[in-house]
JSON list of N, CA and C in Angstrom, two decimals:
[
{"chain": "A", "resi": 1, "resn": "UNK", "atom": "N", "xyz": [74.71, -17.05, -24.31]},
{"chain": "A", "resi": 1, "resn": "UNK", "atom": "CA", "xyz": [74.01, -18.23, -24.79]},
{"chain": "A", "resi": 1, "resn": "UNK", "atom": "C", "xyz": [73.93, -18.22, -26.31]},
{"chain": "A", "resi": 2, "resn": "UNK", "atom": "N", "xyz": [73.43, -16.88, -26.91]},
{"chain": "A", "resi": 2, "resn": "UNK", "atom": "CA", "xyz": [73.15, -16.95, -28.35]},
{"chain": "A", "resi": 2, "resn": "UNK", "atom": "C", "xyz": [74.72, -17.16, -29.04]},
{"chain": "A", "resi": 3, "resn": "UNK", "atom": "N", "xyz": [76.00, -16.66, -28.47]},
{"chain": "A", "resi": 3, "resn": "UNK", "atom": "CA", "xyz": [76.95, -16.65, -29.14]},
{"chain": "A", "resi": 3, "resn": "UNK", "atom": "C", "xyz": [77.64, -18.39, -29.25]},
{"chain": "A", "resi": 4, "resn": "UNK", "atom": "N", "xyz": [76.85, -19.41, -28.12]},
{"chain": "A", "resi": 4, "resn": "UNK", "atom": "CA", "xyz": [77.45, -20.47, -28.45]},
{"chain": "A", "resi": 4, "resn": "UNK", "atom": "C", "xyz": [76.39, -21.65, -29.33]},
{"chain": "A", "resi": 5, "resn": "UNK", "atom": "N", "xyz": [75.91, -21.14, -30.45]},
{"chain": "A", "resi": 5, "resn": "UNK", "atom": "CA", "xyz": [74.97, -21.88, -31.33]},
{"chain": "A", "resi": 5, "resn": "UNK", "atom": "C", "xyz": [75.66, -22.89, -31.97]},
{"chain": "A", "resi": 6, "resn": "UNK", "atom": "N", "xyz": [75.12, -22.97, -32.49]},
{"chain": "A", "resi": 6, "resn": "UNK", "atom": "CA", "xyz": [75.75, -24.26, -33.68]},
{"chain": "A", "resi": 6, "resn": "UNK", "atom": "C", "xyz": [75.81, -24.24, -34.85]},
{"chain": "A", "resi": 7, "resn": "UNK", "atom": "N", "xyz": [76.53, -22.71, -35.19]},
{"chain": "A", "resi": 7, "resn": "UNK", "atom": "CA", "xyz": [76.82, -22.36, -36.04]},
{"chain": "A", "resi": 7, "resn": "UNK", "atom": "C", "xyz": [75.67, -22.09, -37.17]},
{"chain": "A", "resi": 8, "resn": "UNK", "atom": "N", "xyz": [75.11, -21.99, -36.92]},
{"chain": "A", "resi": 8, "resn": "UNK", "atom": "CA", "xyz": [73.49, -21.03, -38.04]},
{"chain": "A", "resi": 8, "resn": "UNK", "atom": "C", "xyz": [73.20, -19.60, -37.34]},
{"chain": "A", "resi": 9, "resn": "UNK", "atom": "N", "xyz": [73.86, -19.31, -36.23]},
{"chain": "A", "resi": 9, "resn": "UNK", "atom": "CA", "xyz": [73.26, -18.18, -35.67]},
{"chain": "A", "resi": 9, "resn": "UNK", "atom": "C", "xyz": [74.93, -17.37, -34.74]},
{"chain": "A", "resi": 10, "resn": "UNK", "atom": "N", "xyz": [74.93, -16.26, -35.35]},
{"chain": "A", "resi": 10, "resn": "UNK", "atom": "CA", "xyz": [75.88, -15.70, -34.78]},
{"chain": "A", "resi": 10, "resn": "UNK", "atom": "C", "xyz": [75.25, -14.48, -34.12]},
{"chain": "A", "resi": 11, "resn": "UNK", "atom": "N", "xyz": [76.34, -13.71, -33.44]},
{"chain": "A", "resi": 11, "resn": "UNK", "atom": "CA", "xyz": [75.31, -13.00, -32.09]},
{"chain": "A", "resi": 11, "resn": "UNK", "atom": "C", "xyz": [76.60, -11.44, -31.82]},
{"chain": "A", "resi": 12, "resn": "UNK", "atom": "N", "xyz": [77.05, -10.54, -32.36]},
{"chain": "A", "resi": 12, "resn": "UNK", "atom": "CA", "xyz": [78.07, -9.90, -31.53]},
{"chain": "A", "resi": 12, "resn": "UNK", "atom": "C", "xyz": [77.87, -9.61, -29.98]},
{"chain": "A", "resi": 13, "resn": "UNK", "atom": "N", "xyz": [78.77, -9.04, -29.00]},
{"chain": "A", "resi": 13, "resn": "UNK", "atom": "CA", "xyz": [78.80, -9.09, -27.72]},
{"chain": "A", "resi": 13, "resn": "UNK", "atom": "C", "xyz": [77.71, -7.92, -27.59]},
{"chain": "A", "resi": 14, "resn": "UNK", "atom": "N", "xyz": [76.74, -7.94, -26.87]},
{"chain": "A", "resi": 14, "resn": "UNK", "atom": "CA", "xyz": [76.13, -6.88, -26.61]},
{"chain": "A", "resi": 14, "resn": "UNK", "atom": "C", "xyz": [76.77, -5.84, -25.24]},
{"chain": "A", "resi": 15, "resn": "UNK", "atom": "N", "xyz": [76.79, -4.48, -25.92]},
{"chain": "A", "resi": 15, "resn": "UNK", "atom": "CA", "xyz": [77.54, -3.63, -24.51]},
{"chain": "A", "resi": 15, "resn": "UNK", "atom": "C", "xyz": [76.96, -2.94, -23.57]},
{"chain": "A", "resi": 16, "resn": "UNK", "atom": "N", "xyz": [75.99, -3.69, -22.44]},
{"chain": "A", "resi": 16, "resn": "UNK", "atom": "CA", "xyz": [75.30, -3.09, -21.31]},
{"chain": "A", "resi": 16, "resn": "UNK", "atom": "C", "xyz": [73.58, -2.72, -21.80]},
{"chain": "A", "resi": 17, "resn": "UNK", "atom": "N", "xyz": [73.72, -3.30, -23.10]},
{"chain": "A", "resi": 17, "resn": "UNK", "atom": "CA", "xyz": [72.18, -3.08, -23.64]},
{"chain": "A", "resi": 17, "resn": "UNK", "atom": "C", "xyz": [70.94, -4.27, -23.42]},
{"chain": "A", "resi": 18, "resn": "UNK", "atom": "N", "xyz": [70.18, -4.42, -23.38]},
{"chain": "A", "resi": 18, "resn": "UNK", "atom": "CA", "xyz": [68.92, -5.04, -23.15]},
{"chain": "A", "resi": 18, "resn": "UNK", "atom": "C", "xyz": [68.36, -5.83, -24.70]},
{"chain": "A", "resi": 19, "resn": "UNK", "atom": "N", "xyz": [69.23, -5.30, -26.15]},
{"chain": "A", "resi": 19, "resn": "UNK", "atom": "CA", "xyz": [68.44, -6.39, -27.38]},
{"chain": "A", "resi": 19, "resn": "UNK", "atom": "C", "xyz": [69.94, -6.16, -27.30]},
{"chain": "A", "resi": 20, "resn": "UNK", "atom": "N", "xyz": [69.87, -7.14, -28.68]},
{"chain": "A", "resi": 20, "resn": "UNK", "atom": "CA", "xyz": [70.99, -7.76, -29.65]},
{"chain": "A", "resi": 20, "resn": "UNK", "atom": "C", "xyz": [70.75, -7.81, -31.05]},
{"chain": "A", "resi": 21, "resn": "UNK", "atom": "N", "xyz": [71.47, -7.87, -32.18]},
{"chain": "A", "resi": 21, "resn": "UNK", "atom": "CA", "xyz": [71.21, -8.07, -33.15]},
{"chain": "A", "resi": 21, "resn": "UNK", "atom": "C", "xyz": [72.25, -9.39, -34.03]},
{"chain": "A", "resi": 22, "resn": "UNK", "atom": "N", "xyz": [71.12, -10.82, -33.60]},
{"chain": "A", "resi": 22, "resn": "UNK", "atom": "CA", "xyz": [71.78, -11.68, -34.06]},
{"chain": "A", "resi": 22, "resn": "UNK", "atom": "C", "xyz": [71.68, -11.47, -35.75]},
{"chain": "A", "resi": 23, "resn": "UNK", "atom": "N", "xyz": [72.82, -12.07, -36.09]},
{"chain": "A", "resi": 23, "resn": "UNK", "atom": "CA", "xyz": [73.05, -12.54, -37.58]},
{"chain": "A", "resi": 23, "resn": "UNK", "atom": "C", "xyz": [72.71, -14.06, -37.99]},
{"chain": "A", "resi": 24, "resn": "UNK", "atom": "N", "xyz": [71.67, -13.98, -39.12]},
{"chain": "A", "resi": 24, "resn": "UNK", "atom": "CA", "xyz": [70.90, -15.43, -39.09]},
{"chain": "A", "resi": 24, "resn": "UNK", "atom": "C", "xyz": [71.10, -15.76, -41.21]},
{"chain": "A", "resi": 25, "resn": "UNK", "atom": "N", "xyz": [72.24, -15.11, -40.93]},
{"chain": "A", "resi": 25, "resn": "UNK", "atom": "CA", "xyz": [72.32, -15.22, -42.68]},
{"chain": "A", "resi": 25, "resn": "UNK", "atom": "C", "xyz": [72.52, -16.70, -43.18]},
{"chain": "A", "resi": 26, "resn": "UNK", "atom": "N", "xyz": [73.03, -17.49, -42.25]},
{"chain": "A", "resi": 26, "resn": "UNK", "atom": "CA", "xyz": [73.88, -19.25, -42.34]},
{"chain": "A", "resi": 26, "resn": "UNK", "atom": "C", "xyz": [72.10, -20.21, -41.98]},
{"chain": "A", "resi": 27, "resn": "UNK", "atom": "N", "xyz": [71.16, -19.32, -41.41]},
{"chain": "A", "resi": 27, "resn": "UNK", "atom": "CA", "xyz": [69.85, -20.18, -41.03]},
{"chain": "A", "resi": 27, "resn": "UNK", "atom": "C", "xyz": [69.27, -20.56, -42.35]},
{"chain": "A", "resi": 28, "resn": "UNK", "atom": "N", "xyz": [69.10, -20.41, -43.22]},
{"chain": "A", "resi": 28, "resn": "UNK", "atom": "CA", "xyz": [68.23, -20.84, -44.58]},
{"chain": "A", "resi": 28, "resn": "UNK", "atom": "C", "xyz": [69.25, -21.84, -44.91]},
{"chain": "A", "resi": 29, "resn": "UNK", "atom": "N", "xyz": [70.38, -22.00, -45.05]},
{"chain": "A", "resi": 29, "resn": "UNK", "atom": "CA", "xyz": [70.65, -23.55, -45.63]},
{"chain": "A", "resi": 29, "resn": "UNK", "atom": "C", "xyz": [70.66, -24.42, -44.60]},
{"chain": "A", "resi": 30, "resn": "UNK", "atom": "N", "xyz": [70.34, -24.77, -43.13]},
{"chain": "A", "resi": 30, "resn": "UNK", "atom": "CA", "xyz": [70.35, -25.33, -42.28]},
{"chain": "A", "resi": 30, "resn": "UNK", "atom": "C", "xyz": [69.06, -26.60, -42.59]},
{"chain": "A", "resi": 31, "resn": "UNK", "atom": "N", "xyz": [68.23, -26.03, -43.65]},
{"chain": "A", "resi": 31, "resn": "UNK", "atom": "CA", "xyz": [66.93, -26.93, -43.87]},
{"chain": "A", "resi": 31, "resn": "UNK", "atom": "C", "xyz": [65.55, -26.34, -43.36]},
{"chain": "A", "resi": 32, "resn": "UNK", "atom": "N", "xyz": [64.73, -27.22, -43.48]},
{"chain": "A", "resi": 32, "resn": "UNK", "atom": "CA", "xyz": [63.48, -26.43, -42.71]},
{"chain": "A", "resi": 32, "resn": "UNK", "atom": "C", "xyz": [63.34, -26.86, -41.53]},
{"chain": "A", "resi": 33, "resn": "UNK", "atom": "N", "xyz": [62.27, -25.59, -40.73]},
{"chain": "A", "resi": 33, "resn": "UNK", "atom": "CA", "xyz": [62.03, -26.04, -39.76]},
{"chain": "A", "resi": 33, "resn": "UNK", "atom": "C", "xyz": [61.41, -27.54, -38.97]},
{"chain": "A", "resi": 34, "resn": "UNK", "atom": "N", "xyz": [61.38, -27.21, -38.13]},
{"chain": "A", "resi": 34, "resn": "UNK", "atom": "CA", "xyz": [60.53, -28.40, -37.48]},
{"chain": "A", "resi": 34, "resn": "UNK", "atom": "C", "xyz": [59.23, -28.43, -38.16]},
{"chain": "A", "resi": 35, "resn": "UNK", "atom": "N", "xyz": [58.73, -27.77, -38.35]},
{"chain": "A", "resi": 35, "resn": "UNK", "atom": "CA", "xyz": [57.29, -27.30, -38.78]},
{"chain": "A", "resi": 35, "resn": "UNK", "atom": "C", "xyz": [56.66, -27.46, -40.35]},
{"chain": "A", "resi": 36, "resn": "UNK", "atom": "N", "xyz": [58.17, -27.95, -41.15]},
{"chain": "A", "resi": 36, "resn": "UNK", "atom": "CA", "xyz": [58.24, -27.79, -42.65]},
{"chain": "A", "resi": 36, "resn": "UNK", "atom": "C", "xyz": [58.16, -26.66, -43.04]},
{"chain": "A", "resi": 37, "resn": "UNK", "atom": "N", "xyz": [58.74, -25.42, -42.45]},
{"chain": "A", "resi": 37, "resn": "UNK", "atom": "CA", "xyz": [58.95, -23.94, -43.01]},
{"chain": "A", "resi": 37, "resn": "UNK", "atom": "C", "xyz": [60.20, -23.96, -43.25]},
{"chain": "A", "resi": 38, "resn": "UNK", "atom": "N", "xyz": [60.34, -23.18, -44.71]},
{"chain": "A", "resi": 38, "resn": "UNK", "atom": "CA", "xyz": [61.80, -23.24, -45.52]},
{"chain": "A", "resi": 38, "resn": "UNK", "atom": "C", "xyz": [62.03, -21.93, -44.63]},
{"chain": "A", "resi": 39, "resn": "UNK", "atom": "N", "xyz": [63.55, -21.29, -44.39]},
{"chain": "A", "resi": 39, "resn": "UNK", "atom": "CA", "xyz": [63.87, -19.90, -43.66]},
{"chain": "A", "resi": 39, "resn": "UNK", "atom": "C", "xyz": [64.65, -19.20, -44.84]},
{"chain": "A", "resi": 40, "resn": "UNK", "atom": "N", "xyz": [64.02, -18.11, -45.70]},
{"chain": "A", "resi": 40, "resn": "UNK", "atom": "CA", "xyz": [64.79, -17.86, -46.74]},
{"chain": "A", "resi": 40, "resn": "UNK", "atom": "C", "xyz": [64.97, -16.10, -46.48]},
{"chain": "A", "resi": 41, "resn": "UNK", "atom": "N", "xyz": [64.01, -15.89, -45.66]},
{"chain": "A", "resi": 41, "resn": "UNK", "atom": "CA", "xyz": [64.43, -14.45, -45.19]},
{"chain": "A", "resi": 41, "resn": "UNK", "atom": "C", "xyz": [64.13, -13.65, -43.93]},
{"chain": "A", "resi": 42, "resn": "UNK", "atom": "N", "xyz": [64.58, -12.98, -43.23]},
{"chain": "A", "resi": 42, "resn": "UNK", "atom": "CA", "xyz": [64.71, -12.28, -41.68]},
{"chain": "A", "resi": 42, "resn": "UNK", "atom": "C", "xyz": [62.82, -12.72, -41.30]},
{"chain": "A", "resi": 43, "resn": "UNK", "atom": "N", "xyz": [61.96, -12.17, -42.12]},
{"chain": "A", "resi": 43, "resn": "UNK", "atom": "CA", "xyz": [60.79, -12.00, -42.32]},
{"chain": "A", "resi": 43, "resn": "UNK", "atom": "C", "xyz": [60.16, -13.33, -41.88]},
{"chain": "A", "resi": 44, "resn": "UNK", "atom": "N", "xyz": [60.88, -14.35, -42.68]},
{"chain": "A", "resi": 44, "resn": "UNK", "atom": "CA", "xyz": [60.52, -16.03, -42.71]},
{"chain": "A", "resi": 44, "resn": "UNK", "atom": "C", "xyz": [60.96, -16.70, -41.43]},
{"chain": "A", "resi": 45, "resn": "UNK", "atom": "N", "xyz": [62.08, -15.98, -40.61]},
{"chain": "A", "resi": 45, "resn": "UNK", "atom": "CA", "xyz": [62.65, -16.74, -39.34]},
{"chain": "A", "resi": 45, "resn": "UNK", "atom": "C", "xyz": [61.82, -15.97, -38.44]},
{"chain": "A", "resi": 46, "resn": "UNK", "atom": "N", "xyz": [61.24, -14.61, -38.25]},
{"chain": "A", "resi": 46, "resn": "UNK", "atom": "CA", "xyz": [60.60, -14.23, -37.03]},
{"chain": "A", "resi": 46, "resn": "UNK", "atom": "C", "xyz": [58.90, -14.76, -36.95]},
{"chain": "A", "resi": 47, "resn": "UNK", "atom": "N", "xyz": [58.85, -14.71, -38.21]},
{"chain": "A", "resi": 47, "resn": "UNK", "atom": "CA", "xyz": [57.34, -15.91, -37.92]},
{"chain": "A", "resi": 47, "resn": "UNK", "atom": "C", "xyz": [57.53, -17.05, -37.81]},
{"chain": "A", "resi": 48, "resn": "UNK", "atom": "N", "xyz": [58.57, -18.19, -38.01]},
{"chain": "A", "resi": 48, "resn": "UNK", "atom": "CA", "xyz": [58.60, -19.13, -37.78]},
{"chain": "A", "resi": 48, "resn": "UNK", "atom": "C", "xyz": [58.70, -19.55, -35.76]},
{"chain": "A", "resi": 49, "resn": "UNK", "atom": "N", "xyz": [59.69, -18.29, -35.92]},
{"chain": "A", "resi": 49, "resn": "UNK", "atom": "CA", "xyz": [60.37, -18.36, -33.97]},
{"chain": "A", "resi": 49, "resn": "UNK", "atom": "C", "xyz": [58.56, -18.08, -33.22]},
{"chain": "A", "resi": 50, "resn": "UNK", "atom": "N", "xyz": [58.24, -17.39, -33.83]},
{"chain": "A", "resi": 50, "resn": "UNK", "atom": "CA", "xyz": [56.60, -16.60, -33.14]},
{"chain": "A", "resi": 50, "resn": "UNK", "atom": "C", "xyz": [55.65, -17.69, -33.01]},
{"chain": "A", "resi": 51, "resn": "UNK", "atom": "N", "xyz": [55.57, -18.08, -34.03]},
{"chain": "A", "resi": 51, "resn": "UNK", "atom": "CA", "xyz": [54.48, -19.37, -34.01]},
{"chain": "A", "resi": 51, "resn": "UNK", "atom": "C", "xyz": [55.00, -20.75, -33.87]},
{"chain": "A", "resi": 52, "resn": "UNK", "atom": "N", "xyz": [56.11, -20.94, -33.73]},
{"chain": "A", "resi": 52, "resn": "UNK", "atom": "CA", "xyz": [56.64, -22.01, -33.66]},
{"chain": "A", "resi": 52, "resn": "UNK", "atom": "C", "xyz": [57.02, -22.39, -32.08]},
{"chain": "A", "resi": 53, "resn": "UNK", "atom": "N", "xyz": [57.98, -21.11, -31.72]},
{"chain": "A", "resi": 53, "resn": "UNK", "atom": "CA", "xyz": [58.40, -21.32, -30.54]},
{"chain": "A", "resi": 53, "resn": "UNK", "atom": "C", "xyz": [57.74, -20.31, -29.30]},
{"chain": "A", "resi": 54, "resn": "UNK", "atom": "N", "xyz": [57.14, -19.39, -29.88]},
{"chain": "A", "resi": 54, "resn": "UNK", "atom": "CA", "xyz": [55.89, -18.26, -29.42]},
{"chain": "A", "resi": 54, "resn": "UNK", "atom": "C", "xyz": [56.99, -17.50, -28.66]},
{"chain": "A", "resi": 55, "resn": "UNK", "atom": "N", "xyz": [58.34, -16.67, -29.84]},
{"chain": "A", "resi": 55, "resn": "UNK", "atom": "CA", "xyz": [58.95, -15.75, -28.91]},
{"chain": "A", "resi": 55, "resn": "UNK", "atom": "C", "xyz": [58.93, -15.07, -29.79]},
{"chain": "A", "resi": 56, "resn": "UNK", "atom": "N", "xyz": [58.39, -13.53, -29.39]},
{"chain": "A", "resi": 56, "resn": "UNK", "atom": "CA", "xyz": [58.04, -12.14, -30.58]},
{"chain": "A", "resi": 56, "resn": "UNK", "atom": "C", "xyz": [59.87, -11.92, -30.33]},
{"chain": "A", "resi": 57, "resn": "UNK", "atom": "N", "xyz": [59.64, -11.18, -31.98]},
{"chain": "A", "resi": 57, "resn": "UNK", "atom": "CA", "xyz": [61.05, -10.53, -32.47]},
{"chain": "A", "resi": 57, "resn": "UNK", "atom": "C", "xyz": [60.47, -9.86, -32.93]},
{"chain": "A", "resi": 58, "resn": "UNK", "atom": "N", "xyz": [61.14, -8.77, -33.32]},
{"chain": "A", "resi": 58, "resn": "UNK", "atom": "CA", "xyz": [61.58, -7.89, -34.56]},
{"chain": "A", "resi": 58, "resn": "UNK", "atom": "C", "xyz": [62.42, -7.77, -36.31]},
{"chain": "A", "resi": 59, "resn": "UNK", "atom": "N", "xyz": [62.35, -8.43, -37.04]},
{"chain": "A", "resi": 59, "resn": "UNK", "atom": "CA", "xyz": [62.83, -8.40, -38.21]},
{"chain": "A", "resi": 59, "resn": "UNK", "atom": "C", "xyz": [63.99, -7.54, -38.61]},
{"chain": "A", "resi": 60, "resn": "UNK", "atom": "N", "xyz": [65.48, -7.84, -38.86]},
{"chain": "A", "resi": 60, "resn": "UNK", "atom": "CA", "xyz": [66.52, -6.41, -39.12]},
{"chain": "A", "resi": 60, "resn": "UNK", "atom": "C", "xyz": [65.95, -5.89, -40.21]},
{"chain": "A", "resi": 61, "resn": "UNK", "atom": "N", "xyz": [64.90, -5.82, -41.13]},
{"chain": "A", "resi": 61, "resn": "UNK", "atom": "CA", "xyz": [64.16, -5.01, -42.25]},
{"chain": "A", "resi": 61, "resn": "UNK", "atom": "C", "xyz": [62.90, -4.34, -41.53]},
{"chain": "A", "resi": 62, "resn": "UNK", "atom": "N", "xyz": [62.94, -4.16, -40.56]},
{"chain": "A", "resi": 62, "resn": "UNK", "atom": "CA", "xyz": [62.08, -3.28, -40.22]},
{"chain": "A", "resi": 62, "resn": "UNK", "atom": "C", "xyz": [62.88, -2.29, -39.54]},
{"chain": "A", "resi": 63, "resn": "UNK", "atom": "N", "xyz": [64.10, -2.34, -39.48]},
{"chain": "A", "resi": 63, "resn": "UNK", "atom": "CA", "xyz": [65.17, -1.41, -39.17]},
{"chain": "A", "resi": 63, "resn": "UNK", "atom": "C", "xyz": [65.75, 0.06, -40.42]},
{"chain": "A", "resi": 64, "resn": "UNK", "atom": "N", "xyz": [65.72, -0.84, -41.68]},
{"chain": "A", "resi": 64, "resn": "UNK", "atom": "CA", "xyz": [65.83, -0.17, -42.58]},
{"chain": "A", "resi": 64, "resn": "UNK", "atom": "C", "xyz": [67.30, -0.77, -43.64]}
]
């Protein structure tokens, strides 16, 4: 599902694992959200998805 977006969100194949690590680098020029939130960093899209769409993530900067 995540790999057929519309092009703001890319996804590699996950291999028999349970997460994924989409790539959301193309989401900040897409505009703002529904909500009038600009998406300018990993940080800015998992609170937007949380309170917006109420699905917890994880941030790839809390990875390292």
């Amino acid at each position: 599902m995540l790999r057929e977006g519309q092009g703001h969100l890319t996804c590699p194949q996950a291999e028999g694992a349970f997460y994924f690590f989409p790539n959301i680098a193309g989401w900040h020029r897409k505009g703002p959200t529904q909500a009038g939130r600009t998406i300018a960093t990993d940080t800015d899209f998992v609170t937007a998805l949380l309170e917006e769409k109420h699905v917890a993530t994880v941030q790839g900067a809390a990875y390292g």
